[in-house]
C-alpha positions as a printed NumPy array, in Angstrom:
array([[ -5.284,  -8.158, -14.622],
       [ -5.046,  -8.023, -10.845],
       [ -6.809,  -5.005,  -9.333],
       [ -5.997,  -5.867,  -5.874],
       [ -3.619,  -3.662,  -3.676],
       [ -0.837,  -4.888,  -1.784],
       [  0.864,  -3.777,   1.321],
       [  2.974,  -1.067,  -0.292],
       [ -0.055,   0.383,  -2.321],
       [ -2.4  ,   0.146,   0.989],
       [  0.326,   2.116,   3.149],
       [  0.843,   4.53 ,   0.631],
       [ -2.653,   5.021,   0.596],
       [ -3.076,   5.88 ,   4.202],
       [  0.05 ,   8.044,   4.144],
       [ -1.296,   9.88 ,   1.221],
       [ -4.668,  10.173,   2.652],
       [ -3.374,  11.589,   5.733],
       [ -0.225,  13.863,   4.546],
       [ -1.94 ,  16.365,   2.354],
       [ -2.443,  20.182,   2.85 ],
       [ -2.799,  20.327,   6.652],
       [  1.201,  19.277,   7.327],
       [  2.289,  22.218,   5.466],
       [  0.021,  24.835,   7.568],
       [  0.597,  22.978,  10.859],
       [  2.933,  25.598,  12.363],
       [  0.49 ,  28.646,  12.074],
       [ -2.349,  26.68 ,  12.906],
       [ -0.936,  25.451,  15.941],
       [  0.897,  28.305,  17.256],
       [ -2.527,  30.336,  16.599],
       [ -4.448,  27.999,  19.202],
       [ -1.551,  27.088,  21.596],
       [  1.532,  27.132,  23.317],
       [  4.337,  24.88 ,  23.034],
       [  3.847,  23.057,  26.077],
       [  0.021,  22.737,  25.234],
       [  1.33 ,  21.099,  21.878],
       [  3.249,  19.001,  23.13 ],
       [  0.163,  17.639,  25.474],
       [ -2.161,  18.111,  22.556],
       [ -0.088,  15.731,  20.256],
       [  0.234,  13.232,  23.12 ],
       [ -3.332,  12.873,  23.564],
       [ -3.94 ,  12.552,  19.781],
       [ -1.162,  10.198,  19.237],
       [ -2.409,   7.657,  21.979],
       [ -5.992,   7.967,  20.914],
       [ -5.227,   7.451,  17.128],
       [ -3.083,   4.594,  18.231],
       [ -6.029,   3.383,  19.628],
       [ -8.237,   3.998,  16.749],
       [ -5.781,   2.435,  14.373],
       [ -5.552,  -0.861,  16.696],
       [ -9.374,  -0.925,  16.565],
       [ -9.281,  -0.858,  12.929],
       [ -6.553,  -3.607,  12.778],
       [ -8.937,  -5.948,  15.345],
       [-11.747,  -5.459,  13.652],
       [-10.779,  -6.265,  10.166],
       [ -9.328,  -9.524,  11.519],
       [-12.198, -10.611,  13.884],
       [-14.675,  -9.236,  11.066],
       [-13.291, -10.408,   7.616],
       [-16.808, -10.099,   5.8  ],
       [-17.055,  -6.436,   6.959],
       [-15.331,  -4.624,   4.041],
       [-17.381,  -1.492,   3.833],
       [-14.789,   0.271,   5.888],
       [-15.641,   2.766,   8.839],
       [-19.374,   2.786,   8.421],
       [-19.586,  -0.819,   7.924],
       [-18.528,  -1.259,  11.409],
       [-21.037,   1.212,  12.538],
       [-23.75 ,  -0.678,  10.464],
       [-22.664,  -4.034,  12.19 ],
       [-23.016,  -2.706,  15.518],
       [-25.915,  -0.398,  15.531],
       [-28.172,  -1.207,  12.738],
       [-28.548,   0.526,   9.17 ],
       [-29.418,   4.066,  10.008],
       [-26.413,   4.447,  12.234],
       [-24.549,   3.141,   9.735],
       [-25.777,   5.218,   7.273],
       [-25.317,   8.465,   9.45 ],
       [-21.52 ,   7.424,   9.754],
       [-21.195,   6.903,   5.969],
       [-22.956,  10.17 ,   5.686],
       [-20.314,  11.74 ,   7.885],
       [-17.508,  10.099,   6.484],
       [-18.344,  10.63 ,   2.608],
       [-19.196,  14.8  ,   3.587],
       [-16.128,  15.039,   5.482],
       [-13.96 ,  13.454,   2.375],
       [-15.937,  15.596,  -0.187],
       [-14.897,  18.715,   1.908],
       [-11.397,  17.466,   2.285],
       [-11.096,  17.559,  -1.442],
       [-12.437,  21.132,  -1.521],
       [ -9.893,  22.453,   1.028],
       [ -7.21 ,  20.564,  -1.025],
       [ -8.298,  22.558,  -4.407],
       [ -8.453,  25.486,  -1.939],
       [ -5.067,  25.471,  -0.686],
       [ -3.388,  24.413,  -3.912],
       [ -4.522,  27.636,  -5.633],
       [ -4.081,  29.806,  -2.415],
       [ -0.228,  28.697,  -2.546],
       [ -0.111,  29.754,  -5.928],
       [ -1.367,  33.071,  -4.719],
       [  1.481,  33.2  ,  -2.168],
       [  3.989,  32.539,  -4.843],
       [  2.621,  34.698,  -7.402],
       [  0.225,  37.56 ,  -6.291],
       [  1.292,  40.735,  -6.182],
       [ -0.575,  43.917,  -4.08 ],
       [ -1.311,  45.361,  -7.33 ],
       [ -2.215,  41.718,  -9.279],
       [ -4.081,  39.257,  -6.934],
       [ -4.974,  36.379,  -9.405],
       [ -5.25 ,  33.377,  -6.821],
       [ -5.825,  35.089,  -3.363],
       [ -6.687,  32.473,  -0.883],
       [ -7.857,  30.051,  -3.236],
       [-11.129,  31.531,  -3.707],
       [-11.154,  34.052,  -6.891],
       [-12.586,  33.341,  -9.92 ],
       [ -9.321,  32.27 , -11.641],
       [ -8.865,  29.988,  -8.618],
       [-12.106,  28.139,  -9.201],
       [-11.517,  27.689, -13.032],
       [ -8.197,  26.201, -12.351],
       [ -9.565,  24.121,  -9.362],
       [-12.403,  22.687, -11.367],
       [-10.204,  21.777, -14.484],
       [ -7.84 ,  19.84 , -11.785],
       [-11.075,  18.293, -10.165],
       [-11.927,  16.688, -13.556],
       [ -8.362,  15.698, -14.375],
       [ -8.524,  13.785, -11.296],
       [-12.201,  12.333, -12.248],
       [-10.575,  10.918, -15.502],
       [ -7.536,   9.166, -13.725],
       [ -9.789,   7.561, -11.167],
       [-12.175,   6.277, -14.038],
       [ -9.206,   4.244, -15.26 ],
       [ -9.28 ,   2.218, -12.18 ],
       [ -8.544,   2.207,  -8.317],
       [ -5.203,   0.254,  -9.032],
       [ -3.907,   2.906, -11.509],
       [ -4.873,   5.625,  -9.119],
       [ -3.325,   3.918,  -6.172],
       [ -0.208,   3.342,  -8.112],
       [ -0.122,   7.027,  -9.085],
       [ -0.553,   7.721,  -5.405],
       [  2.267,   5.651,  -4.144],
       [  4.804,   7.823,  -6.459],
       [  3.475,  11.138,  -5.1  ],
       [  3.514,   9.741,  -1.94 ],
       [  7.316,   9.542,  -1.979],
       [  7.508,  12.677,  -3.983],
       [  5.863,  14.576,  -1.049],
       [  8.673,  13.611,   1.529],
       [ 11.494,  15.016,  -0.333],
       [ 10.432,  18.488,   0.828],
       [  9.115,  17.56 ,   4.316],
       [ 12.255,  15.842,   5.164],
       [ 14.199,  18.794,   3.603],
       [ 12.311,  21.075,   6.143],
       [ 12.794,  18.768,   9.172],
       [ 16.42 ,  18.484,   8.661],
       [ 16.758,  22.759,   8.283],
       [ 14.48 ,  23.232,  11.171],
       [ 16.575,  20.961,  13.328],
       [ 19.574,  22.86 ,  12.426],
       [ 18.084,  26.236,  13.162],
       [ 16.597,  25.042,  16.154],
       [ 16.977,  27.503,  19.305],
       [ 15.649,  26.188,  22.713],
       [ 15.616,  29.582,  23.871],
       [ 12.97 ,  30.383,  20.996],
       [ 11.012,  27.536,  22.037],
       [ 10.745,  28.021,  25.585],
       [ 10.385,  31.764,  25.703],
       [  6.727,  31.647,  25.969],
       [  6.038,  27.878,  26.972],
       [  2.833,  28.18 ,  28.404],
       [  1.182,  30.756,  26.298],
       [  1.061,  34.013,  28.192],
       [  0.439,  35.902,  25.466],
       [ -2.834,  34.524,  25.287],
       [ -5.855,  36.158,  27.02 ],
       [ -5.966,  35.024,  30.726],
       [ -9.201,  33.011,  30.268],
       [ -7.475,  30.728,  27.578],
       [ -5.6  ,  28.708,  29.978],
       [ -3.24 ,  25.537,  29.391],
       [ -6.473,  23.111,  29.077],
       [ -8.011,  25.547,  26.74 ],
       [ -5.108,  25.559,  24.375],
       [ -5.149,  21.708,  24.792],
       [ -8.643,  21.471,  23.59 ],
       [ -8.021,  24.198,  20.779],
       [ -5.46 ,  21.93 ,  19.082],
       [ -7.876,  18.818,  18.909],
       [ -9.686,  19.726,  15.763],
       [ -6.408,  20.39 ,  13.934],
       [ -4.633,  17.296,  15.105],
       [ -7.755,  15.256,  14.062],
       [ -7.714,  16.969,  10.83 ],
       [ -4.107,  16.016,   9.752],
       [ -4.987,  12.557,  10.82 ],
       [ -8.089,  12.139,   8.798],
       [ -7.195,   9.051,   6.348],
       [ -5.986,   6.847,   8.844],
       [ -8.738,   4.545,   7.876],
       [ -7.694,   4.761,   4.065],
       [ -6.803,   0.902,   3.949],
       [ -9.593,   0.024,   5.699],
       [-11.993,   1.85 ,   3.224],
       [-10.751,   0.182,   0.303],
       [-10.486,  -3.278,   2.239],
       [-12.595,  -4.861,  -0.448],
       [ -9.543,  -4.456,  -2.876],
       [ -6.725,  -5.664,  -0.364],
       [ -4.954,  -8.677,  -1.837],
       [ -4.113,  -9.758,   2.256],
       [ -6.568,  -8.876,   4.615],
       [ -3.898,  -8.576,   7.184],
       [ -2.155,  -5.988,   5.434],
       [ -4.847,  -3.587,   6.096],
       [ -4.077,  -3.435,   9.603],
       [ -0.104,  -3.316,   9.213],
       [ -0.595,  -0.661,   6.735],
       [ -2.75 ,   1.407,   8.972],
       [ -0.467,   1.318,  11.908],
       [  2.443,   1.92 ,   9.763],
       [  0.892,   5.03 ,   7.923],
       [ -0.197,   6.102,  11.514],
       [  3.456,   6.101,  13.117],
       [  4.694,   7.71 ,   9.814],
       [  2.696,  10.582,  10.022],
       [  2.927,  11.207,  13.561],
       [  6.535,  11.518,  13.422],
       [  6.383,  14.037,  10.56 ],
       [  3.71 ,  16.113,  12.28 ],
       [  5.002,  16.219,  15.664],
       [  8.684,  17.22 ,  14.364],
       [  7.322,  19.69 ,  11.874],
       [  5.336,  21.586,  14.812],
       [  7.663,  21.698,  17.668],
       [ 10.825,  22.578,  15.602],
       [  8.984,  25.3  ,  13.667],
       [  8.169,  26.768,  17.233],
       [ 11.939,  26.723,  17.957],
       [ 12.732,  28.723,  14.886],
       [ 10.016,  31.314,  14.921],
       [  8.703,  32.686,  17.971],
       [  4.954,  31.201,  18.247],
       [  3.256,  34.735,  18.893],
       [  4.895,  35.546,  15.174],
       [  4.229,  32.308,  13.966],
       [  0.555,  32.65 ,  14.636],
       [  0.408,  35.519,  12.106],
       [  1.825,  34.039,   9.23 ],
       [ -0.115,  33.348,   6.2  ],
       [ -0.678,  29.777,   4.978],
       [  1.123,  27.576,   3.919],
       [  3.083,  28.679,   6.977],
       [  5.789,  26.123,   6.365],
       [  7.044,  27.855,   3.276],
       [  7.441,  31.176,   5.43 ],
       [  9.443,  29.205,   8.11 ],
       [ 11.737,  27.571,   5.567],
       [ 12.119,  30.948,   3.797],
       [ 13.452,  32.479,   7.169],
       [ 16.192,  29.913,   7.328],
       [ 17.53 ,  29.339,   3.797],
       [ 15.995,  32.54 ,   2.01 ],
       [ 13.479,  33.146,  -0.768],
       [ 14.163,  29.347,  -2.177],
       [ 12.135,  28.193,   0.822],
       [  8.805,  29.076,  -0.363],
       [  9.573,  27.415,  -3.593],
       [ 10.82 ,  24.319,  -2.294],
       [  7.604,  24.178,   0.15 ],
       [  5.136,  25.329,  -2.334],
       [  6.021,  22.921,  -5.199],
       [  6.101,  20.296,  -2.193],
       [  2.789,  21.012,  -1.26 ],
       [  1.028,  21.185,  -4.603],
       [  2.679,  17.368,  -5.386],
       [  1.253,  16.596,  -1.967],
       [ -2.032,  18.072,  -2.445],
       [ -2.499,  16.211,  -5.741],
       [ -1.55 ,  13.242,  -4.396],
       [ -3.735,  13.276,  -1.227],
       [ -6.656,  14.532,  -3.741],
       [ -6.343,  11.386,  -5.776],
       [ -6.566,   9.425,  -2.525],
       [ -9.392,  11.155,  -1.306],
       [-10.985,  10.994,  -4.47 ],
       [-10.85 ,   7.135,  -4.502],
       [-11.999,   6.751,  -0.74 ],
       [-14.943,   9.369,  -1.311],
       [-16.42 ,   7.545,  -4.185],
       [-15.945,   4.496,  -2.468],
       [-18.395,   5.312,   0.143],
       [-21.633,   5.734,  -2.035],
       [-20.706,   2.469,  -3.533],
       [-20.113,   0.423,  -0.78 ],
       [-23.392,   1.913,   0.859],
       [-25.303,   0.754,  -2.055],
       [-24.038,  -2.433,  -1.805],
       [-25.037,  -2.712,   1.834],
       [-28.477,  -1.636,   0.875],
       [-28.534,   2.054,   2.459],
       [-27.837,   3.955,  -0.856],
       [-29.681,   3.774,  -3.891],
       [-28.663,   0.796,  -5.864],
       [-27.756,   2.787,  -9.094],
       [-24.656,   3.748,  -7.266],
       [-23.3  ,   0.144,  -7.625],
       [-22.504,   1.007, -11.341],
       [-18.887,   0.388, -12.192],
       [-17.051,   0.618, -15.456],
       [-14.703,  -1.734, -17.214],
       [-11.903,  -0.715, -15.153],
       [-13.696,  -1.304, -11.525],
       [-14.383,   2.214, -10.901],
       [-18.009,   3.302,  -9.216],
       [-18.908,   5.621, -11.955],
       [-21.882,   6.984, -10.665],
       [-20.739,   7.374,  -6.859],
       [-17.368,   9.135,  -8.406],
       [-19.64 ,  11.527, -10.398],
       [-21.966,  12.284,  -7.485],
       [-19.006,  13.14 ,  -5.307],
       [-17.289,  15.285,  -7.859],
       [-20.111,  17.399,  -8.947],
       [-20.819,  17.849,  -5.025],
       [-17.093,  19.181,  -4.886],
       [-17.942,  21.336,  -8.184],
       [-20.971,  23.111,  -6.48 ],
       [-18.851,  23.439,  -2.795],
       [-16.013,  25.332,  -4.834],
       [-18.673,  27.864,  -6.174],
       [-19.826,  28.261,  -2.895],
       [-16.407,  29.015,  -1.515],
       [-15.838,  31.514,  -4.147],
       [-18.978,  33.297,  -3.408],
       [-18.605,  33.236,   0.49 ],
       [-15.194,  33.911,   0.518],
       [-14.481,  30.835,   2.439],
       [-11.028,  29.644,   3.22 ],
       [ -8.906,  26.679,   4.046],
       [ -9.269,  27.039,   7.752],
       [-13.392,  27.13 ,   7.616],
       [-13.328,  23.776,   5.786],
       [-10.782,  22.302,   8.077],
       [-13.407,  22.607,  11.001],
       [-16.16 ,  21.451,   8.904],
       [-14.456,  18.448,   7.706],
       [-12.994,  17.657,  10.932],
       [-16.255,  17.716,  12.721],
       [-18.173,  15.636,  10.331],
       [-15.464,  12.705,  11.041],
       [-15.779,  12.725,  14.714],
       [-18.966,  10.488,  14.974],
       [-17.773,   8.111,  12.603],
       [-14.546,   7.597,  14.418],
       [-16.369,   7.16 ,  17.585],
       [-18.577,   4.479,  16.337],
       [-15.69 ,   2.569,  15.279],
       [-14.367,   2.357,  19.17 ],
       [-17.954,   1.872,  20.352],
       [-18.165,  -1.164,  17.89 ],
       [-15.059,  -3.055,  19.21 ],
       [-16.057,  -2.231,  22.939],
       [-19.531,  -3.324,  22.18 ],
       [-17.681,  -6.598,  20.27 ],
       [-15.605,  -7.344,  23.256],
       [-18.508,  -7.213,  25.88 ],
       [-20.926,  -9.269,  24.009],
       [-18.642, -12.084,  22.814],
       [-15.969, -11.888,  25.177],
       [-13.248, -11.073,  22.983],
       [-10.782, -10.768,  25.88 ],
       [ -9.078,  -8.124,  27.791],
       [ -7.039,  -6.691,  24.498],
       [ -9.65 ,  -5.98 ,  22.37 ],
       [-11.791,  -4.338,  25.366],
       [ -9.004,  -2.083,  26.241],
       [ -8.348,  -1.1  ,  22.621],
       [-12.257,  -0.429,  22.319],
       [-12.405,   1.452,  25.565],
       [ -9.523,   3.75 ,  24.872],
       [-10.855,   4.136,  21.162],
       [-14.214,   5.346,  22.551],
       [-12.888,   7.454,  25.362],
       [-10.937,   9.384,  22.65 ],
       [-13.98 ,   9.677,  20.34 ],
       [-16.116,  11.064,  23.671],
       [-13.189,  13.505,  24.022],
       [-12.773,  14.716,  20.543],
       [-16.563,  15.795,  20.801],
       [-16.167,  17.574,  23.965],
       [-13.002,  19.136,  23.067],
       [-14.429,  20.321,  19.363],
       [-17.227,  22.134,  21.543],
       [-21.083,  21.36 ,  21.514],
       [-21.822,  24.428,  18.963],
       [-19.898,  22.723,  16.485],
       [-21.486,  19.296,  16.87 ],
       [-24.887,  20.726,  16.733],
       [-24.236,  22.63 ,  13.689],
       [-22.899,  19.508,  12.08 ],
       [-26.21 ,  17.637,  12.519],
       [-27.886,  19.742,  10.003],
       [-25.495,  18.383,   7.254],
       [-26.803,  14.997,   7.921],
       [-30.548,  15.775,   6.698],
       [-29.666,  16.043,   2.997],
       [-28.365,  12.314,   2.969],
       [-32.008,  11.337,   4.482],
       [-33.064,  11.642,   0.872],
       [-30.701,   8.772,  -0.3  ],
       [-31.296,   6.667,   2.774],
       [-35.322,   6.833,   2.31 ],
       [-35.015,   6.154,  -1.272],
       [-32.832,   2.723,  -0.844],
       [-35.412,   1.733,   1.695],
       [-38.202,   2.54 ,  -0.45 ],
       [-36.453,   0.445,  -3.26 ],
       [-36.283,  -2.678,  -1.07 ],
       [-39.59 ,  -2.13 ,   0.139],
       [-38.48 ,  -1.844,   3.724],
       [-39.259,   0.423,   6.638],
       [-36.653,   3.217,   7.012],
       [-36.474,   3.039,  10.845],
       [-37.041,  -0.129,  12.637],
       [-37.001,  -0.283,  16.354],
       [-34.379,   1.706,  18.313],
       [-33.494,   3.639,  14.974],
       [-36.705,   5.581,  15.414],
       [-34.853,   7.529,  18.544],
       [-32.027,   8.17 ,  16.527],
       [-33.984,  10.023,  13.933],
       [-35.577,  11.74 ,  16.872],
       [-32.068,  12.74 ,  18.394],
       [-30.825,  13.821,  15.153],
       [-33.855,  15.974,  14.653],
       [-33.74 ,  17.522,  17.892],
       [-29.947,  18.338,  17.596],
       [-30.743,  20.239,  14.159],
       [-33.488,  22.338,  15.547],
       [-31.217,  23.134,  18.294],
       [-28.719,  24.102,  16.034],
       [-31.271,  26.402,  13.901],
       [-32.201,  27.987,  17.261],
       [-28.517,  28.441,  17.842],
       [-28.034,  30.012,  14.567],
       [-31.107,  32.393,  15.028],
       [-30.455,  33.542,  18.548],
       [-26.388,  33.469,  18.614],
       [-25.662,  34.738,  14.867],
       [-23.484,  31.937,  14.591],
       [-22.934,  31.273,  10.712],
       [-22.752,  27.643,   8.967]])
């Protein structure tokens, strides 16, 4: 049986990974932090930046065919084992939290559809009933992935096509209902505080726009399972352009249907409320059903991507070797189990801490920023060291600048707080090196550990002195 993935399955994996829950909450998420003009500027910056990142993936997969460990494989090749591990851990942690957020938004949507003021069953996806339902869905997906990545990819392809139906329906309806006077009523965000100017609004959109593009690397992460390596880059570019078109249309058309200041107060998934305002009560059911199908597909994609990370790291010697274990279908059993146990524990925390989809969005987005930056940095380094020509140099420089901009726009506080989340991963890295009888930190890697430790100490001081919660 051929377990390799073709261009269709790879493209569906990229689109399915990116278009999950985020698109259904985009209208409210963006309106709450930015005016229509700032949103257009934000999408412009993000679109250009993500194109540079996608081109970096395309170039690197062709120039370095032996690197098939995805995002973190490039970081390891360019900057050593420890940096590669940190990239992998940040990526895995982000993927794991993305799956938690998907489960939360599914049951939050059920709350939107079926809860009443006198009978709250699902709430914001963080009630006991929601946790039980989310746990059941988690382990059903676990069973599907155990049947093999090929099977999971085929199911994802079906759900990717299915999720397009409500999205296209929304775009058509919103385009018909769009009013220019509504869109331009508060074009620059005069309703925001005076200190929150246009530039601050653009910065405010960055974590949201990054969140909905997480998954652009889907084809790269499973590159070892691709039938043709050239399909990896093609799938990445095609998936990016498809998702970008949908995101821009959904966001901007919504702001021409509902005043942004009103849109900002909508409950998520806000797309349901917008469509309800256009066509009536059927709107929330169309979007609600579309979201559940979309999220289940994205959840399946991300279960595959998250479980690949520890497996590939174990193969590269930066994760304990027991995570190399595969079943007869080729699924990484130990890696999948570790990922889903962590998701299950996180669901319990979500219930007791009362965390919401928006909270998980911020943490997951922050954890992916460094891995993305390292991809651009490796492309730039490769171009300089090997004289690969002006094209790769331009692409690597563009992706690196975008990565640095994201870290700046997200804020130093979030970056410092995210450093704390890297420390639990050191257990796996140190254990892997002990198994090999090798020193865990060699040469400049010691400086990497020092920088990470100093950032974590600064984060603790920030929490204590400022009362910021993690």
